[in-house]
């Protein structure tokens, strides 16, 4: 196996592991790690990429977004709640850094606005 393929495979496995944990643990975001896994598997191993894109974890969390269709309300809510919780902790810990709180508030507001209005909402799939 070439070093480049091994790198993408290892990065994909790491993204998949962190994304799977993030799908269950509220404070760890699943979305960026699953997107990393999808990208890495596509670069490193076509068979693994086909397997990953067929999993429920992929379909429920990032398929719509990566295909350009949008995200379900449920997926958007998970992302927004996770970001709010993580940034809320940072906000509380920055009591003595008012400019840091201001930056966090602006980043949080931009993130929420992007997910609410910048990414199309698609209906939940009925299985």
PDB file of C-alpha atoms in Angstrom:
ATOM      1  CA  UNK A   1       0.000   0.000   0.000  1.00  0.00           C
ATOM      2  CA  UNK A   2       1.354   3.417  -0.917  1.00  0.00           C
ATOM      3  CA  UNK A   3       2.071   5.874   1.886  1.00  0.00           C
ATOM      4  CA  UNK A   4      -0.503   8.355   0.541  1.00  0.00           C
ATOM      5  CA  UNK A   5      -3.266   5.748   0.481  1.00  0.00           C
ATOM      6  CA  UNK A   6      -2.343   4.608   4.000  1.00  0.00           C
ATOM      7  CA  UNK A   7      -2.525   8.225   5.211  1.00  0.00           C
ATOM      8  CA  UNK A   8      -6.007   8.733   3.749  1.00  0.00           C
ATOM      9  CA  UNK A   9      -7.158   5.385   5.114  1.00  0.00           C
ATOM     10  CA  UNK A  10      -5.889   6.213   8.630  1.00  0.00           C
ATOM     11  CA  UNK A  11      -7.435   9.695   8.493  1.00  0.00           C
ATOM     12  CA  UNK A  12     -10.729   8.211   7.298  1.00  0.00           C
ATOM     13  CA  UNK A  13     -10.777   5.673  10.124  1.00  0.00           C
ATOM     14  CA  UNK A  14     -10.035   8.399  12.660  1.00  0.00           C
ATOM     15  CA  UNK A  15     -12.823  10.576  11.248  1.00  0.00           C
ATOM     16  CA  UNK A  16     -15.231   7.641  11.271  1.00  0.00           C
ATOM     17  CA  UNK A  17     -14.404   6.760  14.887  1.00  0.00           C
ATOM     18  CA  UNK A  18     -14.771  10.347  16.116  1.00  0.00           C
ATOM     19  CA  UNK A  19     -17.924  10.828  14.034  1.00  0.00           C
ATOM     20  CA  UNK A  20     -19.501   7.683  15.468  1.00  0.00           C
ATOM     21  CA  UNK A  21     -18.732   8.863  18.996  1.00  0.00           C
ATOM     22  CA  UNK A  22     -20.038  12.331  18.095  1.00  0.00           C
ATOM     23  CA  UNK A  23     -23.323  10.844  16.895  1.00  0.00           C
ATOM     24  CA  UNK A  24     -23.897   9.569  20.447  1.00  0.00           C
ATOM     25  CA  UNK A  25     -22.102  12.095  22.691  1.00  0.00           C
ATOM     26  CA  UNK A  26     -23.889  15.458  22.658  1.00  0.00           C
ATOM     27  CA  UNK A  27     -20.810  17.684  23.030  1.00  0.00           C
ATOM     28  CA  UNK A  28     -18.761  16.106  20.235  1.00  0.00           C
ATOM     29  CA  UNK A  29     -19.895  17.139  16.763  1.00  0.00           C
ATOM     30  CA  UNK A  30     -20.329  14.223  14.369  1.00  0.00           C
ATOM     31  CA  UNK A  31     -20.719  16.225  11.165  1.00  0.00           C
ATOM     32  CA  UNK A  32     -17.138  17.453  10.529  1.00  0.00           C
ATOM     33  CA  UNK A  33     -15.596  14.097  11.417  1.00  0.00           C
ATOM     34  CA  UNK A  34     -17.969  12.170   9.165  1.00  0.00           C
ATOM     35  CA  UNK A  35     -17.292  14.620   6.338  1.00  0.00           C
ATOM     36  CA  UNK A  36     -13.565  14.054   6.905  1.00  0.00           C
ATOM     37  CA  UNK A  37     -14.107  10.291   6.770  1.00  0.00           C
ATOM     38  CA  UNK A  38     -16.080  10.535   3.525  1.00  0.00           C
ATOM     39  CA  UNK A  39     -13.409  12.705   1.898  1.00  0.00           C
ATOM     40  CA  UNK A  40     -10.538  10.565   3.161  1.00  0.00           C
ATOM     41  CA  UNK A  41     -12.092   7.259   2.124  1.00  0.00           C
ATOM     42  CA  UNK A  42     -12.833   8.691  -1.324  1.00  0.00           C
ATOM     43  CA  UNK A  43      -9.143   9.571  -1.672  1.00  0.00           C
ATOM     44  CA  UNK A  44      -7.731   6.423  -0.096  1.00  0.00           C
ATOM     45  CA  UNK A  45      -9.922   3.394  -0.777  1.00  0.00           C
ATOM     46  CA  UNK A  46     -12.885   3.192  -3.166  1.00  0.00           C
ATOM     47  CA  UNK A  47     -14.272   0.029  -1.547  1.00  0.00           C
ATOM     48  CA  UNK A  48     -14.260   1.595   1.923  1.00  0.00           C
ATOM     49  CA  UNK A  49     -15.802   4.756   0.486  1.00  0.00           C
ATOM     50  CA  UNK A  50     -18.679   2.767  -1.052  1.00  0.00           C
ATOM     51  CA  UNK A  51     -19.195   0.940   2.236  1.00  0.00           C
ATOM     52  CA  UNK A  52     -19.154   4.156   4.278  1.00  0.00           C
ATOM     53  CA  UNK A  53     -21.567   6.010   2.021  1.00  0.00           C
ATOM     54  CA  UNK A  54     -23.978   3.092   2.380  1.00  0.00           C
ATOM     55  CA  UNK A  55     -24.056   3.228   6.187  1.00  0.00           C
ATOM     56  CA  UNK A  56     -26.942   4.654   8.172  1.00  0.00           C
ATOM     57  CA  UNK A  57     -24.513   6.939  10.015  1.00  0.00           C
ATOM     58  CA  UNK A  58     -23.544   8.602   6.726  1.00  0.00           C
ATOM     59  CA  UNK A  59     -27.075   8.742   5.320  1.00  0.00           C
ATOM     60  CA  UNK A  60     -28.604  10.295   8.430  1.00  0.00           C
ATOM     61  CA  UNK A  61     -25.913  12.841   9.163  1.00  0.00           C
ATOM     62  CA  UNK A  62     -24.227  14.179   6.040  1.00  0.00           C
ATOM     63  CA  UNK A  63     -25.500  12.620   2.814  1.00  0.00           C
ATOM     64  CA  UNK A  64     -27.957  15.394   1.991  1.00  0.00           C
ATOM     65  CA  UNK A  65     -25.485  18.142   2.733  1.00  0.00           C
ATOM     66  CA  UNK A  66     -22.573  16.641   0.801  1.00  0.00           C
ATOM     67  CA  UNK A  67     -24.769  15.887  -2.200  1.00  0.00           C
ATOM     68  CA  UNK A  68     -25.880  19.525  -2.265  1.00  0.00           C
ATOM     69  CA  UNK A  69     -29.495  18.867  -1.327  1.00  0.00           C
ATOM     70  CA  UNK A  70     -29.424  20.222   2.220  1.00  0.00           C
ATOM     71  CA  UNK A  71     -29.927  18.874   5.729  1.00  0.00           C
ATOM     72  CA  UNK A  72     -32.914  17.626   7.675  1.00  0.00           C
ATOM     73  CA  UNK A  73     -34.297  19.665  10.571  1.00  0.00           C
ATOM     74  CA  UNK A  74     -33.101  16.978  12.936  1.00  0.00           C
ATOM     75  CA  UNK A  75     -29.525  17.104  11.604  1.00  0.00           C
ATOM     76  CA  UNK A  76     -29.492  20.897  11.696  1.00  0.00           C
ATOM     77  CA  UNK A  77     -30.793  20.886  15.261  1.00  0.00           C
ATOM     78  CA  UNK A  78     -28.062  18.454  16.349  1.00  0.00           C
ATOM     79  CA  UNK A  79     -25.343  20.650  14.859  1.00  0.00           C
ATOM     80  CA  UNK A  80     -26.766  23.875  16.294  1.00  0.00           C
ATOM     81  CA  UNK A  81     -27.263  22.373  19.768  1.00  0.00           C
ATOM     82  CA  UNK A  82     -23.739  20.967  19.811  1.00  0.00           C
ATOM     83  CA  UNK A  83     -22.186  24.258  18.731  1.00  0.00           C
ATOM     84  CA  UNK A  84     -24.298  26.164  21.248  1.00  0.00           C
ATOM     85  CA  UNK A  85     -23.244  23.873  24.096  1.00  0.00           C
ATOM     86  CA  UNK A  86     -19.544  23.948  23.230  1.00  0.00           C
ATOM     87  CA  UNK A  87     -19.448  27.690  22.650  1.00  0.00           C
ATOM     88  CA  UNK A  88     -21.596  28.271  25.739  1.00  0.00           C
ATOM     89  CA  UNK A  89     -18.954  26.575  27.886  1.00  0.00           C
ATOM     90  CA  UNK A  90     -16.273  28.731  26.267  1.00  0.00           C
ATOM     91  CA  UNK A  91     -18.385  31.820  26.821  1.00  0.00           C
ATOM     92  CA  UNK A  92     -18.788  31.025  30.521  1.00  0.00           C
ATOM     93  CA  UNK A  93     -15.082  30.352  30.939  1.00  0.00           C
ATOM     94  CA  UNK A  94     -14.179  33.736  29.390  1.00  0.00           C
ATOM     95  CA  UNK A  95     -15.619  35.877  32.175  1.00  0.00           C
ATOM     96  CA  UNK A  96     -12.530  38.070  32.267  1.00  0.00           C
ATOM     97  CA  UNK A  97     -12.051  38.270  28.494  1.00  0.00           C
ATOM     98  CA  UNK A  98     -14.882  40.421  27.143  1.00  0.00           C
ATOM     99  CA  UNK A  99     -13.433  40.611  23.613  1.00  0.00           C
ATOM    100  CA  UNK A 100     -13.187  36.810  23.575  1.00  0.00           C
ATOM    101  CA  UNK A 101     -16.843  36.575  24.563  1.00  0.00           C
ATOM    102  CA  UNK A 102     -17.733  39.029  21.796  1.00  0.00           C
ATOM    103  CA  UNK A 103     -15.831  36.961  19.192  1.00  0.00           C
ATOM    104  CA  UNK A 104     -17.526  33.755  20.383  1.00  0.00           C
ATOM    105  CA  UNK A 105     -20.928  35.427  20.250  1.00  0.00           C
ATOM    106  CA  UNK A 106     -20.363  36.612  16.669  1.00  0.00           C
ATOM    107  CA  UNK A 107     -19.056  33.206  15.540  1.00  0.00           C
ATOM    108  CA  UNK A 108     -21.990  31.449  17.248  1.00  0.00           C
ATOM    109  CA  UNK A 109     -24.549  33.806  15.648  1.00  0.00           C
ATOM    110  CA  UNK A 110     -22.962  33.377  12.192  1.00  0.00           C
ATOM    111  CA  UNK A 111     -22.985  29.601  12.600  1.00  0.00           C
ATOM    112  CA  UNK A 112     -26.634  29.497  13.631  1.00  0.00           C
ATOM    113  CA  UNK A 113     -27.677  31.862  10.835  1.00  0.00           C
ATOM    114  CA  UNK A 114     -25.749  29.803   8.275  1.00  0.00           C
ATOM    115  CA  UNK A 115     -27.443  26.572   9.334  1.00  0.00           C
ATOM    116  CA  UNK A 116     -30.896  28.142   9.585  1.00  0.00           C
ATOM    117  CA  UNK A 117     -30.874  30.203   6.402  1.00  0.00           C
ATOM    118  CA  UNK A 118     -27.811  29.258   4.338  1.00  0.00           C
ATOM    119  CA  UNK A 119     -28.350  25.502   4.162  1.00  0.00           C
ATOM    120  CA  UNK A 120     -31.540  24.230   2.627  1.00  0.00           C
ATOM    121  CA  UNK A 121     -33.838  22.188   4.871  1.00  0.00           C
ATOM    122  CA  UNK A 122     -34.988  18.905   3.372  1.00  0.00           C
ATOM    123  CA  UNK A 123     -37.743  16.627   4.692  1.00  0.00           C
ATOM    124  CA  UNK A 124     -36.839  13.646   6.869  1.00  0.00           C
ATOM    125  CA  UNK A 125     -36.645  10.379   4.958  1.00  0.00           C
ATOM    126  CA  UNK A 126     -39.357   7.897   5.802  1.00  0.00           C
ATOM    127  CA  UNK A 127     -37.935   4.392   6.169  1.00  0.00           C
TER     128      UNK A 127
END
